[in-house]
Coordinates of N, CA and C in Angstrom, one line a residue:
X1 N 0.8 -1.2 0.0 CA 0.0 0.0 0.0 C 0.9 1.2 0.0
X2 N 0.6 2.2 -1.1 CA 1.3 3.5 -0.6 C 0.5 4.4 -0.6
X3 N 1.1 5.6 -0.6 CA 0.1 6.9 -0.1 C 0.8 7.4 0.7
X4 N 0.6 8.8 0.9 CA 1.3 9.6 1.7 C 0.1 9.3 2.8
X5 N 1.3 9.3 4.2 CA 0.8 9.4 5.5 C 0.5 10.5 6.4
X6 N -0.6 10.7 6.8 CA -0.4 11.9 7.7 C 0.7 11.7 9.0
X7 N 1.5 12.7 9.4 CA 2.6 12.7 10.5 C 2.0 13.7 11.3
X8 N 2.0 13.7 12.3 CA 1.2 14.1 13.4 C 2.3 15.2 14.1
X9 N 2.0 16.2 14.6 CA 3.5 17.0 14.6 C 2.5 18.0 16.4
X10 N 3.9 17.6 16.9 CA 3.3 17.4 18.5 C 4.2 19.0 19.0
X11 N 3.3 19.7 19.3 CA 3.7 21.3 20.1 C 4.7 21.5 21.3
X12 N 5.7 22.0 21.8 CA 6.1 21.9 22.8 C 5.1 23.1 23.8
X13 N 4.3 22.4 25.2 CA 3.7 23.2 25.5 C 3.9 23.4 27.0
X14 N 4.2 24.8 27.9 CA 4.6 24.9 29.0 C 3.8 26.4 29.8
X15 N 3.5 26.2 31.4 CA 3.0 27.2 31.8 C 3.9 28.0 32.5
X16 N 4.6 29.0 32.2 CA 5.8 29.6 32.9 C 5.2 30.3 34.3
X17 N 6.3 30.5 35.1 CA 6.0 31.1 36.4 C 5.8 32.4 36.1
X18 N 5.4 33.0 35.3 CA 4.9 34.4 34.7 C 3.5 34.0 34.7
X19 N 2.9 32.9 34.7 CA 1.9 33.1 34.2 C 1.5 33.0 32.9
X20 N 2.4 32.6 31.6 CA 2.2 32.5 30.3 C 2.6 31.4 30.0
X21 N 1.5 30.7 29.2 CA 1.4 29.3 28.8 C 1.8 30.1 27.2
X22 N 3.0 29.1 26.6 CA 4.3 28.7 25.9 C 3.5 27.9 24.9
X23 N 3.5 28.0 23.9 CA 3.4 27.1 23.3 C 4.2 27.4 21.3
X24 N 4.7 25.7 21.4 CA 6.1 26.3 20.5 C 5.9 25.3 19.3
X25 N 5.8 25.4 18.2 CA 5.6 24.5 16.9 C 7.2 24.2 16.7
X26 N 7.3 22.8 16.3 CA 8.4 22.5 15.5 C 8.6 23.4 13.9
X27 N 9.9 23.0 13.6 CA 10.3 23.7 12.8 C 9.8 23.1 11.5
X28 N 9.1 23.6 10.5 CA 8.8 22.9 9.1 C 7.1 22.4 9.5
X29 N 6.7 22.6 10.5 CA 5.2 22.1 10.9 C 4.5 22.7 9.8
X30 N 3.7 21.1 9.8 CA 2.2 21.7 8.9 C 1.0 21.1 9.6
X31 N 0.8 22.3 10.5 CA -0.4 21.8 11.8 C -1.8 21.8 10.6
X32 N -2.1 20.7 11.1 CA -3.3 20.3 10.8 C -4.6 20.1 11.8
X33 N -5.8 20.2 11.4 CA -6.8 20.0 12.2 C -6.5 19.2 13.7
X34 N -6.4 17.9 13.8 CA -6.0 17.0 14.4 C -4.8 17.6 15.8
X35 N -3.8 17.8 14.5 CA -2.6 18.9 15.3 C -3.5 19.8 16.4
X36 N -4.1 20.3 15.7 CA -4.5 21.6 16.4 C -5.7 21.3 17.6
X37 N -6.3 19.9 17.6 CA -7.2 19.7 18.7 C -6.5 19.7 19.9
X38 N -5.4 18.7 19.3 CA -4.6 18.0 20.5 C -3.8 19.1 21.3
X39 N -2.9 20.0 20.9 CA -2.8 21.1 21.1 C -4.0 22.1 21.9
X40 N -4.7 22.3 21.7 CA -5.8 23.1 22.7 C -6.4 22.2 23.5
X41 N -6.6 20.7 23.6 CA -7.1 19.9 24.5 C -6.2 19.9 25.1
X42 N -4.9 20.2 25.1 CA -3.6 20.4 26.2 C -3.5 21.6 26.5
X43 N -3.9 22.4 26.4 CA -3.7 24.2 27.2 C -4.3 24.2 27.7
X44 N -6.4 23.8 27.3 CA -6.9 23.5 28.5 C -6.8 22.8 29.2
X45 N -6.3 21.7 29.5 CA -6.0 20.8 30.8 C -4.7 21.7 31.3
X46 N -3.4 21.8 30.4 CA -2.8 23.1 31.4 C -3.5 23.8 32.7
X47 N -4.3 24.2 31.5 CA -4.9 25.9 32.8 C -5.7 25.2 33.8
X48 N -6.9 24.0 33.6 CA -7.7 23.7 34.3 C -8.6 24.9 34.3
X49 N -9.3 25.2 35.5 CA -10.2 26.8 35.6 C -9.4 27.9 35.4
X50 N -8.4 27.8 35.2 CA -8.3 29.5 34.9 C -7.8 29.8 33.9
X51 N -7.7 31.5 33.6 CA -7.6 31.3 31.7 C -6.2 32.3 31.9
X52 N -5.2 31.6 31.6 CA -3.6 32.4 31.1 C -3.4 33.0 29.5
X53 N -3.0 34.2 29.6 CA -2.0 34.5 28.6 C -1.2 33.6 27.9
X54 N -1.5 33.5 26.3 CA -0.7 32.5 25.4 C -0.2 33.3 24.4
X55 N 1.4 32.9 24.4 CA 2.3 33.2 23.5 C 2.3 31.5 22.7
X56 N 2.0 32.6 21.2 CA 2.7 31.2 20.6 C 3.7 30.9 19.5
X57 N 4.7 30.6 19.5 CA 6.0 30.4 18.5 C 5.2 30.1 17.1
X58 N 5.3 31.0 16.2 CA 5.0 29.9 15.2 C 5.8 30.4 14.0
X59 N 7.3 31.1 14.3 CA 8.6 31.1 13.5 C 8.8 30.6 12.5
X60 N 8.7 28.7 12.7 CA 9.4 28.1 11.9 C 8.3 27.6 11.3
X61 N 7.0 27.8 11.8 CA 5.9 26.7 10.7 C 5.9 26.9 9.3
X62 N 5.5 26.2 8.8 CA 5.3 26.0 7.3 C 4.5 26.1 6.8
X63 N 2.8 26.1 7.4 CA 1.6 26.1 6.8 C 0.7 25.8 8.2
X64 N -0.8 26.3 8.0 CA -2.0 25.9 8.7 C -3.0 25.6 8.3
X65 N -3.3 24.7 8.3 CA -4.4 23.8 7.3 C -5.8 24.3 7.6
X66 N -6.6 24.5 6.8 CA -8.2 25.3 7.1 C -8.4 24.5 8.4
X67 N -8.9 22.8 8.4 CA -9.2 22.1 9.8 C -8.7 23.3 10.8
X68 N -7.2 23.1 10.7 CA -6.7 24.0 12.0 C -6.9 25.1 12.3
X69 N -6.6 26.2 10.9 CA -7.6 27.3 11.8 C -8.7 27.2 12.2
X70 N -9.7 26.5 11.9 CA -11.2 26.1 12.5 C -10.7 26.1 13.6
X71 N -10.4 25.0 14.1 CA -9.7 24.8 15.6 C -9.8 26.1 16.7
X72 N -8.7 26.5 15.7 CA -8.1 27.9 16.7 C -8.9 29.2 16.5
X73 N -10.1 28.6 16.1 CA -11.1 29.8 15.9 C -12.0 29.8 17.3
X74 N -11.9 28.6 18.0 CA -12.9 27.9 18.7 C -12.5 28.9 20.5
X75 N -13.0 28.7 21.1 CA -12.4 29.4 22.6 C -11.6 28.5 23.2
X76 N -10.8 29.0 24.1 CA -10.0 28.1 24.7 C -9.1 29.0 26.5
X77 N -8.7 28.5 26.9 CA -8.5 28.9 28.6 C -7.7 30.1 28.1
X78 N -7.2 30.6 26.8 CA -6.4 31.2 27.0 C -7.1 33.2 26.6
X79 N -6.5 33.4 27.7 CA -7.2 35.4 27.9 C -7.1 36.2 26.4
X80 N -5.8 35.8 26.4 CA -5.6 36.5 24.9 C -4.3 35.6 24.2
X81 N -3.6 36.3 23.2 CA -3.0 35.0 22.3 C -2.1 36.2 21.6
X82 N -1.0 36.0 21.4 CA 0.3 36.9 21.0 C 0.9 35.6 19.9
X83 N 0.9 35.9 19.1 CA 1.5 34.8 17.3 C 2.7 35.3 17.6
X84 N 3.9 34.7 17.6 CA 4.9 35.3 17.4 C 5.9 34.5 16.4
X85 N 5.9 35.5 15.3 CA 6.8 34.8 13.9 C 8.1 36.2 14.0
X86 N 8.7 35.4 12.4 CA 10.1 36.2 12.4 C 10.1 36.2 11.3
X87 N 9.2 36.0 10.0 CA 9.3 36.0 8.4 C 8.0 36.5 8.1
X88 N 8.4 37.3 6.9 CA 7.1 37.8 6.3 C 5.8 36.5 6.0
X89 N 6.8 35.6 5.7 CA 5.6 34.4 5.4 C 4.7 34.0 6.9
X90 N 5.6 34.3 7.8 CA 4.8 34.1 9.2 C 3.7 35.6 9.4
X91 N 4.1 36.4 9.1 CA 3.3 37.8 9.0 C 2.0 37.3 8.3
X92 N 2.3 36.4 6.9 CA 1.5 36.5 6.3 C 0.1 35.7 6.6
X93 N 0.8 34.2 7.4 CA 0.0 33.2 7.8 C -1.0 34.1 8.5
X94 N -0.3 34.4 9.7 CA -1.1 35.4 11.3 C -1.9 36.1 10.3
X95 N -1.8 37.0 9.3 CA -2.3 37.8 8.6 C -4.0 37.4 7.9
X96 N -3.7 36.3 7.6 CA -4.8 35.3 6.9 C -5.4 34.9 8.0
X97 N -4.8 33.8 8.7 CA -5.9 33.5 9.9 C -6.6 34.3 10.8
X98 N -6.2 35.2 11.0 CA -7.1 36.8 12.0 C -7.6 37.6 10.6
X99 N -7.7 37.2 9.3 CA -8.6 38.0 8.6 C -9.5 37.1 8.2
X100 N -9.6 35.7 8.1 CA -10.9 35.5 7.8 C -11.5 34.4 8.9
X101 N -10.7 34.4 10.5 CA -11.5 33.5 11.4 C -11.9 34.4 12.7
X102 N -13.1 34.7 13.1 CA -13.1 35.6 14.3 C -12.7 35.0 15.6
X103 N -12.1 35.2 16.5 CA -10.8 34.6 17.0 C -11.6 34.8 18.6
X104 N -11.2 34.4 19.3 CA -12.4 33.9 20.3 C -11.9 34.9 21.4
X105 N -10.7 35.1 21.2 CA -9.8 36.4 22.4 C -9.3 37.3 21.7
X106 N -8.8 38.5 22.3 CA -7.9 39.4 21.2 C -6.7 38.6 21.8
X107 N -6.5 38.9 20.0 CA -5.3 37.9 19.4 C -3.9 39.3 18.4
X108 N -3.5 39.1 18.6 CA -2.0 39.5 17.7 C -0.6 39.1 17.5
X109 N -0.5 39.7 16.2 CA 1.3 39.0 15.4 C 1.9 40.0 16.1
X110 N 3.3 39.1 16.5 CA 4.3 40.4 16.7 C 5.8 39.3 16.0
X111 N 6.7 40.2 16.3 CA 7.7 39.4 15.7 C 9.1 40.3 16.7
X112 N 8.4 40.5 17.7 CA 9.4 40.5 18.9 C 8.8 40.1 20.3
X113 N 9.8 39.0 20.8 CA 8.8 38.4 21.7 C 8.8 38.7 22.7
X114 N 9.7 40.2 23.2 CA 9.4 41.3 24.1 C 8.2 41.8 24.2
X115 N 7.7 42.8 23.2 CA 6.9 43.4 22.7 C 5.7 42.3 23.0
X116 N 5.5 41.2 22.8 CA 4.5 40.2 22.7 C 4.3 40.1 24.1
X117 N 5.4 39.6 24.9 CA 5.1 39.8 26.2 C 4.5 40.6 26.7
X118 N 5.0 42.3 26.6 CA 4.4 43.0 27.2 C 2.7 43.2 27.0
X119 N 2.4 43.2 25.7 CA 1.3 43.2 25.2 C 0.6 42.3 25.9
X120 N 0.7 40.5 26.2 CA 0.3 40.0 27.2 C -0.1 40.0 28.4
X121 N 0.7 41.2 29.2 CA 0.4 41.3 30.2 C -0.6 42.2 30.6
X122 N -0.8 43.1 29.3 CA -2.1 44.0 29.6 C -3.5 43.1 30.1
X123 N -3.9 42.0 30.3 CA -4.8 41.1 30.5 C -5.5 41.6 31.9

């Protein structure tokens, strides 16, 4: 049997003593729907009741499959949501998915993850 296989591509995800749940895509990721459940079924169990500040790497991704922005369209424990890339093609993704998914928190691109922080903590 051949055919291309879906590869499942797993987020590194952590709640810092700041208070900001981390969350970091591998490099070359192409999050898909599936990707993207599993991923937010793990921030909420993170937070449990309470809803943290989310920064999220997505530098090196490669693509986000419609499934997944659906996903990330959906609410989740997290207050607000800081995208943080470093290429115009990451500008561009963040660009597309906050223009045609209405986003469940205020949400923004930054591409300094200073800047992203601070933004964060206005919560």
């Amino acid at each position: 049997m051949s055919g291309k296989r879906e590869v499942e591509t797993e987020a590194d995800l952590t709640l810092g003593a700041d208070g900001v749940v981390r969350l970091t895509w591998p490099r070359d990721a192409v999050i898909t729907g599936p990707d993207a459940e599993r991923a937010m079924l793990r921030v909420n169990e993170l937070c449990g009741e309470d809803r943290h500040p989310m920064l999220v790497n997505m530098a090196t991704t490669a693509d986000v499959t419609r499934g997944a922005r659906a996903v990330f369209g959906r609410p989740c424990q997290a207050s607000r949501i800081a995208l943080l890339g470093a290429s115009p093609v990451d500008r561009v993704l963040a660009n597309f998915f906050l223009g045609i998914n209405s986003v469940p928190c205020p949400t923004k691109f930054f591409t300094s993850e200073r800047d992203a922080l601070t933004w964060l903590a206005l919560t």
